[in-house]
Coordinates of C-alpha atoms (C1' of nucleotides) in Angstrom, one line a residue:
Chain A
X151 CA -20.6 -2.1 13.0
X152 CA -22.2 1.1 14.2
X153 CA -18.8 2.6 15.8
X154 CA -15.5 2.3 13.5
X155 CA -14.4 6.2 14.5
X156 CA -10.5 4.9 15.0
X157 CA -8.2 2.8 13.1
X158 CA -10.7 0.7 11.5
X159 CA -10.0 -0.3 7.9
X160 CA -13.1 -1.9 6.4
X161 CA -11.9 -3.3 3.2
X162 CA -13.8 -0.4 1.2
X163 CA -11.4 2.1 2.7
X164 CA -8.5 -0.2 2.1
X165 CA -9.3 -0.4 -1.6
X166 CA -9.9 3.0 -2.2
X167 CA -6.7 3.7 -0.8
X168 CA -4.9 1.2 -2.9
X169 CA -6.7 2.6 -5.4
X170 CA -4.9 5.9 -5.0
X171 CA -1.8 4.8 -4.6
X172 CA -1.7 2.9 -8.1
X173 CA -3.4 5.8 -9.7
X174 CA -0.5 8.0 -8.5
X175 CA 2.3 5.6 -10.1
X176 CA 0.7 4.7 -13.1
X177 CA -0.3 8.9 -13.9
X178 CA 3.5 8.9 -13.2
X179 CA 4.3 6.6 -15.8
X180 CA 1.5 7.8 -18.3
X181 CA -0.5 10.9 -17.6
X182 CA -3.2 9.6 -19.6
X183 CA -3.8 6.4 -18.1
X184 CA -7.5 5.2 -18.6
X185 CA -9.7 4.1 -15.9
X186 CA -9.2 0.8 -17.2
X187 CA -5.3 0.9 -16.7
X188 CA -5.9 2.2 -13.0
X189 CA -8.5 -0.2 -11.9
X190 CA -6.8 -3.3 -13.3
X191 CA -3.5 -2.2 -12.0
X192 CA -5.1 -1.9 -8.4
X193 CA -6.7 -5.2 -9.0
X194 CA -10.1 -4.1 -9.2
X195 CA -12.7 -3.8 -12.0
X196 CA -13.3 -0.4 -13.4
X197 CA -16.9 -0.3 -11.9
X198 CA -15.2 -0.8 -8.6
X199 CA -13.8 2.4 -8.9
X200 CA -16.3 4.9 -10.2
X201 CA -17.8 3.7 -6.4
X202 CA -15.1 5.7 -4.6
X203 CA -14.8 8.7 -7.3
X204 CA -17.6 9.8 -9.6
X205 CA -15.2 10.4 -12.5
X206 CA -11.9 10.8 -13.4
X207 CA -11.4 14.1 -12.6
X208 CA -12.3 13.7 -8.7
X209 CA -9.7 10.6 -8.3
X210 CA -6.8 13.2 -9.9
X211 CA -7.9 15.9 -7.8
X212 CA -7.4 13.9 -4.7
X213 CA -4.3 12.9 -5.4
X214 CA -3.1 16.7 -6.3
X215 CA -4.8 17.7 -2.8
X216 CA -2.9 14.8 -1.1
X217 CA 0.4 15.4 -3.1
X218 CA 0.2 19.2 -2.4
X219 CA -0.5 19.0 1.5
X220 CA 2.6 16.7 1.9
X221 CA 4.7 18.4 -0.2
X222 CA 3.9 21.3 1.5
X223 CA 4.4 20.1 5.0
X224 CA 7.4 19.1 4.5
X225 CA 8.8 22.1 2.8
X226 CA 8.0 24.1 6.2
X227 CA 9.1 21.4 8.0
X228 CA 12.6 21.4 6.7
X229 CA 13.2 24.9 7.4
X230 CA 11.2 25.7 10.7
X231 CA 13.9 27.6 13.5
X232 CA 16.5 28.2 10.9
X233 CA 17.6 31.7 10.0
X234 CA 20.3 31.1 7.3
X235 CA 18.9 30.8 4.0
X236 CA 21.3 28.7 2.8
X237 CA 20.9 26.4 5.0
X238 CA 17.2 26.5 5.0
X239 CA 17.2 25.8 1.3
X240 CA 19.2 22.8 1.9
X241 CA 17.2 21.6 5.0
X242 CA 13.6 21.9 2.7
X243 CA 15.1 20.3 -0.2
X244 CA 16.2 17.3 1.8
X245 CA 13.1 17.1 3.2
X246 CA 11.0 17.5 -0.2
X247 CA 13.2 15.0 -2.0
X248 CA 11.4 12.3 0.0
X249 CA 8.1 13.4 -1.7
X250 CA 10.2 13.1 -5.2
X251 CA 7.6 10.6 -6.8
X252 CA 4.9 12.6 -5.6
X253 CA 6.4 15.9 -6.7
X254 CA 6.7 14.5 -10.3
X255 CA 3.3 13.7 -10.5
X256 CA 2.2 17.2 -10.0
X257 CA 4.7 18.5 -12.6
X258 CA 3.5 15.6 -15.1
X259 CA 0.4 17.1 -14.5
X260 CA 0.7 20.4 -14.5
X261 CA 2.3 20.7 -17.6
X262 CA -0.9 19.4 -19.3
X263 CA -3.1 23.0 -19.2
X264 CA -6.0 20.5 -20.6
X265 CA -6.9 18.3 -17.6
X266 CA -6.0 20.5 -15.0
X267 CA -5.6 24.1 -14.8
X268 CA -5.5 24.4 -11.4
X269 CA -2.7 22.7 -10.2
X270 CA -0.6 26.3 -10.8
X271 CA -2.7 27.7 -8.2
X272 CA -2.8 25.0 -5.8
X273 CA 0.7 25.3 -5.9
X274 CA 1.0 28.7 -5.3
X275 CA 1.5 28.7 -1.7
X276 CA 4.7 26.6 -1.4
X277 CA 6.2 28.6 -4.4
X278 CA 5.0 31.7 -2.5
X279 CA 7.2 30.5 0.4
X280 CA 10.1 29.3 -1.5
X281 CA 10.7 32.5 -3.3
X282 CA 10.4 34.6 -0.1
X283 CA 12.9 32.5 1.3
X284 CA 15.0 33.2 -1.8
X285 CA 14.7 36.6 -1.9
X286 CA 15.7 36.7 1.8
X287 CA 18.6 35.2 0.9
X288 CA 19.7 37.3 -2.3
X289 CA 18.6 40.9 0.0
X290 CA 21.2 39.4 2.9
X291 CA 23.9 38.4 0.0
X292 CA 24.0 34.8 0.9
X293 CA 22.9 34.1 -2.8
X294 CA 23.4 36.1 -5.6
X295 CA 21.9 35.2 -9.3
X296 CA 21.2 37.3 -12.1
X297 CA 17.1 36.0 -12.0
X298 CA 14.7 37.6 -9.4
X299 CA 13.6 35.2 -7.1
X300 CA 10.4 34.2 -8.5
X301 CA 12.4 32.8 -11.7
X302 CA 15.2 31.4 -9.4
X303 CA 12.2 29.6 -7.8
X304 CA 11.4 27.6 -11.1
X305 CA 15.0 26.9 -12.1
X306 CA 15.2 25.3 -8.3
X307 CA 11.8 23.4 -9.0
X308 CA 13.2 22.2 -12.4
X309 CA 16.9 21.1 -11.0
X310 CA 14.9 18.8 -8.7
X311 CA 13.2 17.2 -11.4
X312 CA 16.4 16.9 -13.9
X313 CA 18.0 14.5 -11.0
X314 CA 15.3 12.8 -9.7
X315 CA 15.1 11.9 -13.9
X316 CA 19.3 11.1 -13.3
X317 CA 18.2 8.8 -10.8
X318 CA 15.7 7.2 -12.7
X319 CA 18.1 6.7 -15.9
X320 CA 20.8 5.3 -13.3
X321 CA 23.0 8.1 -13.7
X322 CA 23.1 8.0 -9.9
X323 CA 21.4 6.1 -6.7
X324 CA 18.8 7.4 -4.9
X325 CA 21.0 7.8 -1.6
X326 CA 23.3 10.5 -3.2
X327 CA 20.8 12.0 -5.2
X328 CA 19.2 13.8 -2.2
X329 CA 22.7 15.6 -0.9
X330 CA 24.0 16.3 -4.8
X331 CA 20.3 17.6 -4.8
X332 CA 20.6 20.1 -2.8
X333 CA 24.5 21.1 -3.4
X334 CA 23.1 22.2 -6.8
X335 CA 20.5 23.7 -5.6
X336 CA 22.3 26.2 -3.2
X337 CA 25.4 26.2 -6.2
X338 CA 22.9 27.3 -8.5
X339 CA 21.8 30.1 -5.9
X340 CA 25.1 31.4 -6.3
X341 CA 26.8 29.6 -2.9
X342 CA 30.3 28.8 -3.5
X343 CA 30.6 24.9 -4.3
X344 CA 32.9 24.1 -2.0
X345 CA 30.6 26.2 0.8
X346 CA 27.2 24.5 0.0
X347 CA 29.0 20.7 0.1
X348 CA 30.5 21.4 3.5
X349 CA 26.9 22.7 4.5
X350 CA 25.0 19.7 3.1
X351 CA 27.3 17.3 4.5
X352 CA 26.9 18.8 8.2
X353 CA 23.1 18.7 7.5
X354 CA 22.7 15.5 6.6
X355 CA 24.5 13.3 9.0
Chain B
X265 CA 5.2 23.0 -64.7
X266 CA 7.9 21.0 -65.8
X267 CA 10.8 22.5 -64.4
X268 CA 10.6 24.0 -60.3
X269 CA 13.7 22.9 -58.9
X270 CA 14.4 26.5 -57.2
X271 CA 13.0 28.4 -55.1
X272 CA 9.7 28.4 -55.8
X273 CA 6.8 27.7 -53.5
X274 CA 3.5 26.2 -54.5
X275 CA 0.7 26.5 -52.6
X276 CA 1.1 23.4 -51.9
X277 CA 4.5 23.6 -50.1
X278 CA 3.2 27.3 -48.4
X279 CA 0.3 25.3 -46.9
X280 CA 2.9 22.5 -45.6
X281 CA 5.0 25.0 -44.8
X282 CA 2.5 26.8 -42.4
X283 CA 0.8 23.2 -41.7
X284 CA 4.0 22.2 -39.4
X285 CA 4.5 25.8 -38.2
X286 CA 1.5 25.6 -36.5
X287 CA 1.0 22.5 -35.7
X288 CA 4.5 23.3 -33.7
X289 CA 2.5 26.5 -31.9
X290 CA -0.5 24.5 -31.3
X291 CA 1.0 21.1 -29.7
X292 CA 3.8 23.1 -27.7
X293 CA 0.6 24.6 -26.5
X294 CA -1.6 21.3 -25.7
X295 CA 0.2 18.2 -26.6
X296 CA -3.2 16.5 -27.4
X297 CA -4.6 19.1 -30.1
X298 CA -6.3 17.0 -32.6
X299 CA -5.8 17.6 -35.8
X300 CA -9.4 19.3 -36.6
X301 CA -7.5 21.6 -33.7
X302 CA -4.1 22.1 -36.1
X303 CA -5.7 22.2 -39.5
X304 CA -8.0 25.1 -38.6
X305 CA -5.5 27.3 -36.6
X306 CA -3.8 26.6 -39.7
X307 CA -7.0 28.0 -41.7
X308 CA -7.4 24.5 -43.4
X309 CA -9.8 21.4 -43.3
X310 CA -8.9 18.4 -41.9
X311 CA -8.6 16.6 -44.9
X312 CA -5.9 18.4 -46.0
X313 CA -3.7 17.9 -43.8
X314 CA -4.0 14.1 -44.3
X315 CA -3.2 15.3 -48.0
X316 CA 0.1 16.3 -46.5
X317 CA 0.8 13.7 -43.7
X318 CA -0.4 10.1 -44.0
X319 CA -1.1 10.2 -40.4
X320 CA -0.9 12.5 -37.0
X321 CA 2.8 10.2 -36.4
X322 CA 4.4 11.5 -39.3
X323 CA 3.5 15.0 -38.7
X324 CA 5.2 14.9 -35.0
X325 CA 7.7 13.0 -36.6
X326 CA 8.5 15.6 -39.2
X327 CA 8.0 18.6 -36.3
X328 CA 10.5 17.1 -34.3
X329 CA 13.2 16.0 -36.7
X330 CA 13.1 19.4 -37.9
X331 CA 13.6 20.6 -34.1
X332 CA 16.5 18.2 -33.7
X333 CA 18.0 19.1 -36.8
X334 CA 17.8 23.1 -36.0
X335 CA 19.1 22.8 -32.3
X336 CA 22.2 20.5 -33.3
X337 CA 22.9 22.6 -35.2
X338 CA 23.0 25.9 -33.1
X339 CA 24.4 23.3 -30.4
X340 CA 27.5 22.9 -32.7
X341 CA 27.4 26.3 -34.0
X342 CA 27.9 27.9 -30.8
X343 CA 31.5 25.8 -30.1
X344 CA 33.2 25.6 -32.8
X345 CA 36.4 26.7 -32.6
X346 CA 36.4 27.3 -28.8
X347 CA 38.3 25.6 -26.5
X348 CA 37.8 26.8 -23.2
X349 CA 34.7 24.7 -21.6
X350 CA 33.2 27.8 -20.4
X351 CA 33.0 30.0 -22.8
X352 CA 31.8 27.1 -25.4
X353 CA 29.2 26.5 -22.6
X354 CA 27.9 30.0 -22.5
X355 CA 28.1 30.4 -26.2
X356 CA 25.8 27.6 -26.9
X357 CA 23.3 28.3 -24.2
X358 CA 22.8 31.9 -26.1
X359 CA 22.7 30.1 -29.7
X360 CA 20.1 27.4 -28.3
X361 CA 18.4 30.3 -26.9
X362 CA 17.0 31.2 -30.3
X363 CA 15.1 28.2 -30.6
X364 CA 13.6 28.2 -27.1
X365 CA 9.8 27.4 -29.1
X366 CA 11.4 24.3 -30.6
X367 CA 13.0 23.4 -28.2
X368 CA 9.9 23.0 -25.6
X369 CA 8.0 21.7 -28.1
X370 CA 10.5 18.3 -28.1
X371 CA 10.5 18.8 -23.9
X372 CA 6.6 18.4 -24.1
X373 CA 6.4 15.4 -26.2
X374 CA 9.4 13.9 -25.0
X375 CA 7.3 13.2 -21.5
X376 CA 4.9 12.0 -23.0
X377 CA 6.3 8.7 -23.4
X378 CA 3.2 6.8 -24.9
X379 CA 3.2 9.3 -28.3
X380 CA 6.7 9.5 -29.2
X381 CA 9.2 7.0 -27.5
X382 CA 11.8 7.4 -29.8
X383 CA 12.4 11.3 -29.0
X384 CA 15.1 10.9 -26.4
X385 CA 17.2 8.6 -28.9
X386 CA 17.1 11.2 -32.0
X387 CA 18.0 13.6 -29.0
X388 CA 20.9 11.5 -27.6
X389 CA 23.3 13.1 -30.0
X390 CA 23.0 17.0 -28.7
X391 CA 23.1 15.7 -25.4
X392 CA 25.9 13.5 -25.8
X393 CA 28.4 16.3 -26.7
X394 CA 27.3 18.2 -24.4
X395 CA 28.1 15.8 -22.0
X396 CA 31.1 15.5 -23.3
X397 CA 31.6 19.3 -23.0
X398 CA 30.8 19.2 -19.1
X399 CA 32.7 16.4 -18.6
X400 CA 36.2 18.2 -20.3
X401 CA 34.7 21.0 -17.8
X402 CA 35.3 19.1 -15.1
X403 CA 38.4 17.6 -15.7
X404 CA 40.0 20.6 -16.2
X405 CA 38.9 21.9 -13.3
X406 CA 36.6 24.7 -14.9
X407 CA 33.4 23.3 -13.6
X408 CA 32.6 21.4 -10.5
X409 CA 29.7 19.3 -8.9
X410 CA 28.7 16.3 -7.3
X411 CA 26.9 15.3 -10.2
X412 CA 28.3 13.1 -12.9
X413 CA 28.8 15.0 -16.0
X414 CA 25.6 13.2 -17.5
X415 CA 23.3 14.4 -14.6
X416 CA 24.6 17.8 -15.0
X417 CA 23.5 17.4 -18.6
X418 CA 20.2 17.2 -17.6
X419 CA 19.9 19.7 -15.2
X420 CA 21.0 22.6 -17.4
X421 CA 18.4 21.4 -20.3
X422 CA 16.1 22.0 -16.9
X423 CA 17.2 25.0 -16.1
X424 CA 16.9 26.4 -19.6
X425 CA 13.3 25.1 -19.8
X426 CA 12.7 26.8 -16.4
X427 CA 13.9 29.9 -17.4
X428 CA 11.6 30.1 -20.6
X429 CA 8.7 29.0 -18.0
X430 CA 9.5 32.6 -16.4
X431 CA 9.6 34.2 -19.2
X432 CA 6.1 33.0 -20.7
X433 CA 5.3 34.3 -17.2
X434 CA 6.5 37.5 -17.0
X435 CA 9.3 37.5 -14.6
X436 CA 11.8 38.2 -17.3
X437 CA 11.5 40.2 -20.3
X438 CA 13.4 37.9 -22.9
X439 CA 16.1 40.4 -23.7
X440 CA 18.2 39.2 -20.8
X441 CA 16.9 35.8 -20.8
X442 CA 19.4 34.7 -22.5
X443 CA 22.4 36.0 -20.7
X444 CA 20.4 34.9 -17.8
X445 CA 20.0 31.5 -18.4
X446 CA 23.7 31.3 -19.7
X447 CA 24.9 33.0 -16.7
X448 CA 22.8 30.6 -14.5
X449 CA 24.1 27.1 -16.0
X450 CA 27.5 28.3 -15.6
X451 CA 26.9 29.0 -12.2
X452 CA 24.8 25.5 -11.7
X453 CA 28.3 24.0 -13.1
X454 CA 30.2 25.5 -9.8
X455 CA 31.5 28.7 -12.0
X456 CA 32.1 31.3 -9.9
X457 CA 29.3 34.0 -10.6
X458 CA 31.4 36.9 -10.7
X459 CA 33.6 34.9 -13.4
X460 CA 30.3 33.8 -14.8
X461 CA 28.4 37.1 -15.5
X462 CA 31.7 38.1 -16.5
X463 CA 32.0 35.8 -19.2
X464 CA 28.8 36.0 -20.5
X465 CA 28.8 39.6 -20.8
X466 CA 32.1 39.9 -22.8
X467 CA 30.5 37.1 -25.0
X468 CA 27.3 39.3 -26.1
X469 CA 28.6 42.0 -27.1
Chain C
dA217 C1' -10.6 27.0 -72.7
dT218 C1' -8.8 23.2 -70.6
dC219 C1' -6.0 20.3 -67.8
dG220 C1' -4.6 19.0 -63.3
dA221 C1' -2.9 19.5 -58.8
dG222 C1' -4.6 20.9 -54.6
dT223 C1' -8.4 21.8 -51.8
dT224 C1' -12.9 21.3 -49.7
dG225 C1' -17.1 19.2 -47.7
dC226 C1' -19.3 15.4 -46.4
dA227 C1' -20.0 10.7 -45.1
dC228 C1' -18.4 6.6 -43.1
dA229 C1' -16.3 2.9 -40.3
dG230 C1' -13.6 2.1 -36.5
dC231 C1' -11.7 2.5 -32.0
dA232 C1' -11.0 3.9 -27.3
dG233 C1' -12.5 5.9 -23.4
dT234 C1' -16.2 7.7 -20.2
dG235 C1' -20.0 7.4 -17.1
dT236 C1' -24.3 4.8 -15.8
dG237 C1' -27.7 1.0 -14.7
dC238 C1' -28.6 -3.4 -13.0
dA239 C1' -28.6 -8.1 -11.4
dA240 C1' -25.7 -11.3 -9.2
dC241 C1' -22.3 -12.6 -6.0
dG242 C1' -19.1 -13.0 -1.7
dG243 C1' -17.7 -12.3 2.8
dC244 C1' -17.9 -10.3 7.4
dG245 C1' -20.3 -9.0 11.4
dT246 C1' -24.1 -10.1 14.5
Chain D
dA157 C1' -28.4 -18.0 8.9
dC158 C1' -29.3 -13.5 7.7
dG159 C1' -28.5 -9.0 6.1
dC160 C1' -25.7 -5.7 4.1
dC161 C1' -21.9 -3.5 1.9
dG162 C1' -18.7 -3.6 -1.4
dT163 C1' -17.7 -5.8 -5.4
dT164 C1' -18.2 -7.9 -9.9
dG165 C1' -19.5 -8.5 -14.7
dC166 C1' -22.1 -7.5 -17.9
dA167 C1' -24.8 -4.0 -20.8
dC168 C1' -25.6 0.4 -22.8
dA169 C1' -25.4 5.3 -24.8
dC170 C1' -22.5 8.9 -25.7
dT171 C1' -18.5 11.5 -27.1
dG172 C1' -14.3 12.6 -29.6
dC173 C1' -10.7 11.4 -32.5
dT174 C1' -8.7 8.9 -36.5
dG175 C1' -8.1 7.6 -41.2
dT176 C1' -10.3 6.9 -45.7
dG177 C1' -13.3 7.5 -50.0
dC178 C1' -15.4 10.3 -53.2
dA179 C1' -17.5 14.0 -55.8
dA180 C1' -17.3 18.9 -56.4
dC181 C1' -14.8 23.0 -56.8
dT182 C1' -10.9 26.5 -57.5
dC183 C1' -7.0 28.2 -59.2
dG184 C1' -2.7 28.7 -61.9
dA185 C1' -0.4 27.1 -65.7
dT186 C1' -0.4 25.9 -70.7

DNA sequence: ATCGAGTTGCACAGCAGTGTGCAACGGCGT
DNA sequence: ACGCCGTTGCACACTGCTGTGCAACTCGAT
């Protein structure tokens, strides 16, 4: 098999792929999922696992390194060429909401200091860029809020969560959630409701 | 002893006492501290605690009905007698406020769905009237959003919980959290800002 | 001084999870 | 048909936590 440099999935890769993606769902549903848990629910044996990561800390680690580069790819991706903050905000928070399941896992596990510290700091950079957005926006009046941007940066982080939890309680379908997302996002920011509906609306199509 | 009925405090109830208040500090801080962890922050052994609580459950179980009980309480306290929805908004964001600590703590477990499923049902309540409060919000024409009253529920417990996250962080001195955080879940509700700081401010005095 | 509730220290059994070693097995490519 | 990689199914040692039992001790109250 000496040459497998494209496409090539040998059924090793496969796995260990699969077994990331269960790992990711079942952290979601239980941040202390065993081993066990993950190996059985990616129809493997627990052995088979500690082949592709030598402990449990290097399988979460992956997935935080996965989760962050896509969430952070498409948080510049939503807002690349546009000047208005406003609609800036709206165009990266589409875009993230995509990325929801993913976004909760790093929240799930960043809120237990224990396993992983570091996630903060991983995080950083993506923070870094929202609040400079933010701050762009409250220096050019666009937004106004009584919290300096940094803090205005967690309250937008946590209003994602709250109704991406909506969703999941059936308080609302995953179609809408993205656009009333974002509307409460920017309304939050201080846009005017009726302003921050139009502007979603024209965004998304 | 015979006779004890008042006011006075045992050891025995001071060491209960000061059992569940740190056990409160010590979980908010790592939901998994075992209890070797509480009973010596709590300068105790082990043992006693078990002398106190038949098991870890009914410790937690006792922590949070104590939580529930204290932030119904300020929920209610904060409305009563009010009948605009804004103004019985904003007056119970600053009276919840007080118990921020408590609060988080029933945030923290309640995610952690394996320890304590039954959080979100003793918590139904509170968060039933005040979804009934956002909803009279909206009818009336005070408030506004694309979110079902419910959702919007959720988002301002969120927002609160975000705002303590900046002040543990040092991006608000907690003074003007409170206002803050009032001012910002009006605004999240589609108040006006200008009417929203407004508000507030005449509120606290 | 004595009683007793509360506390301590220690020991123990049990359980659940982690990480490792090793022999056997199955299938895919050549 | 052979070889090899990945997989499987055990086994094991180790760790950390829970909940309980028991004897000894310390205080305050009587």
């Amino acid at each position: 098999m000496a040459f497998m440099t494209t496409g090539t999935t040998s059924r090793a890769d496969a796995n260990r792929r699969r077994i990331l993606d269960v790992a990711l769902a079942e952290l979601l549903r239980d941040p202390d999922a065993s081993m066990d848990q993950i190996a059985r629910a990616a129809g493997v044996v627990r052995r088979t696992v500690y082949g592709h990561f030598p402990n449990r800390e290097a399988l979460i680690s992956t997935l935080v390194d996965e989760a962050v580069a896509a969430l952070s790819a498409a948080h510049a991706a939503g807002r690349e060429g546009v000047e208005d903050p406003a609609e800036s905000v709206a165009r990266s928070v589409l875009a993230v909401w995509e990325l929801a399941d993913r976004y909760r896992l790093l929240i799930a596990l960043a809120q237990r200091t224990v396993t992983m510290q570091g996630i903060r700091e991983r995080l950083a950079p993506v923070r870094k860029e929202s609040t400079r957005l933010l701050q762009r926006g409250l220096d050019e009046g666009v937004f106004s809020s009584p919290l300096p941007a940094p803090a205005l940066a967690y309250v937008h982080e946590q209003t994602l969560i709250a109704v991406m939890e909506a969703v999941n309680d059936g308080l609302l379908t995953a179609e809408e959630a993205g656009r009333c997302a974002a509307v409460t996002v920017l309304t939050t920011a201080g846009v005017p409701a009726s302003g921050a509906t139009e502007l979603v609306a024209e965004i998304a199509d």
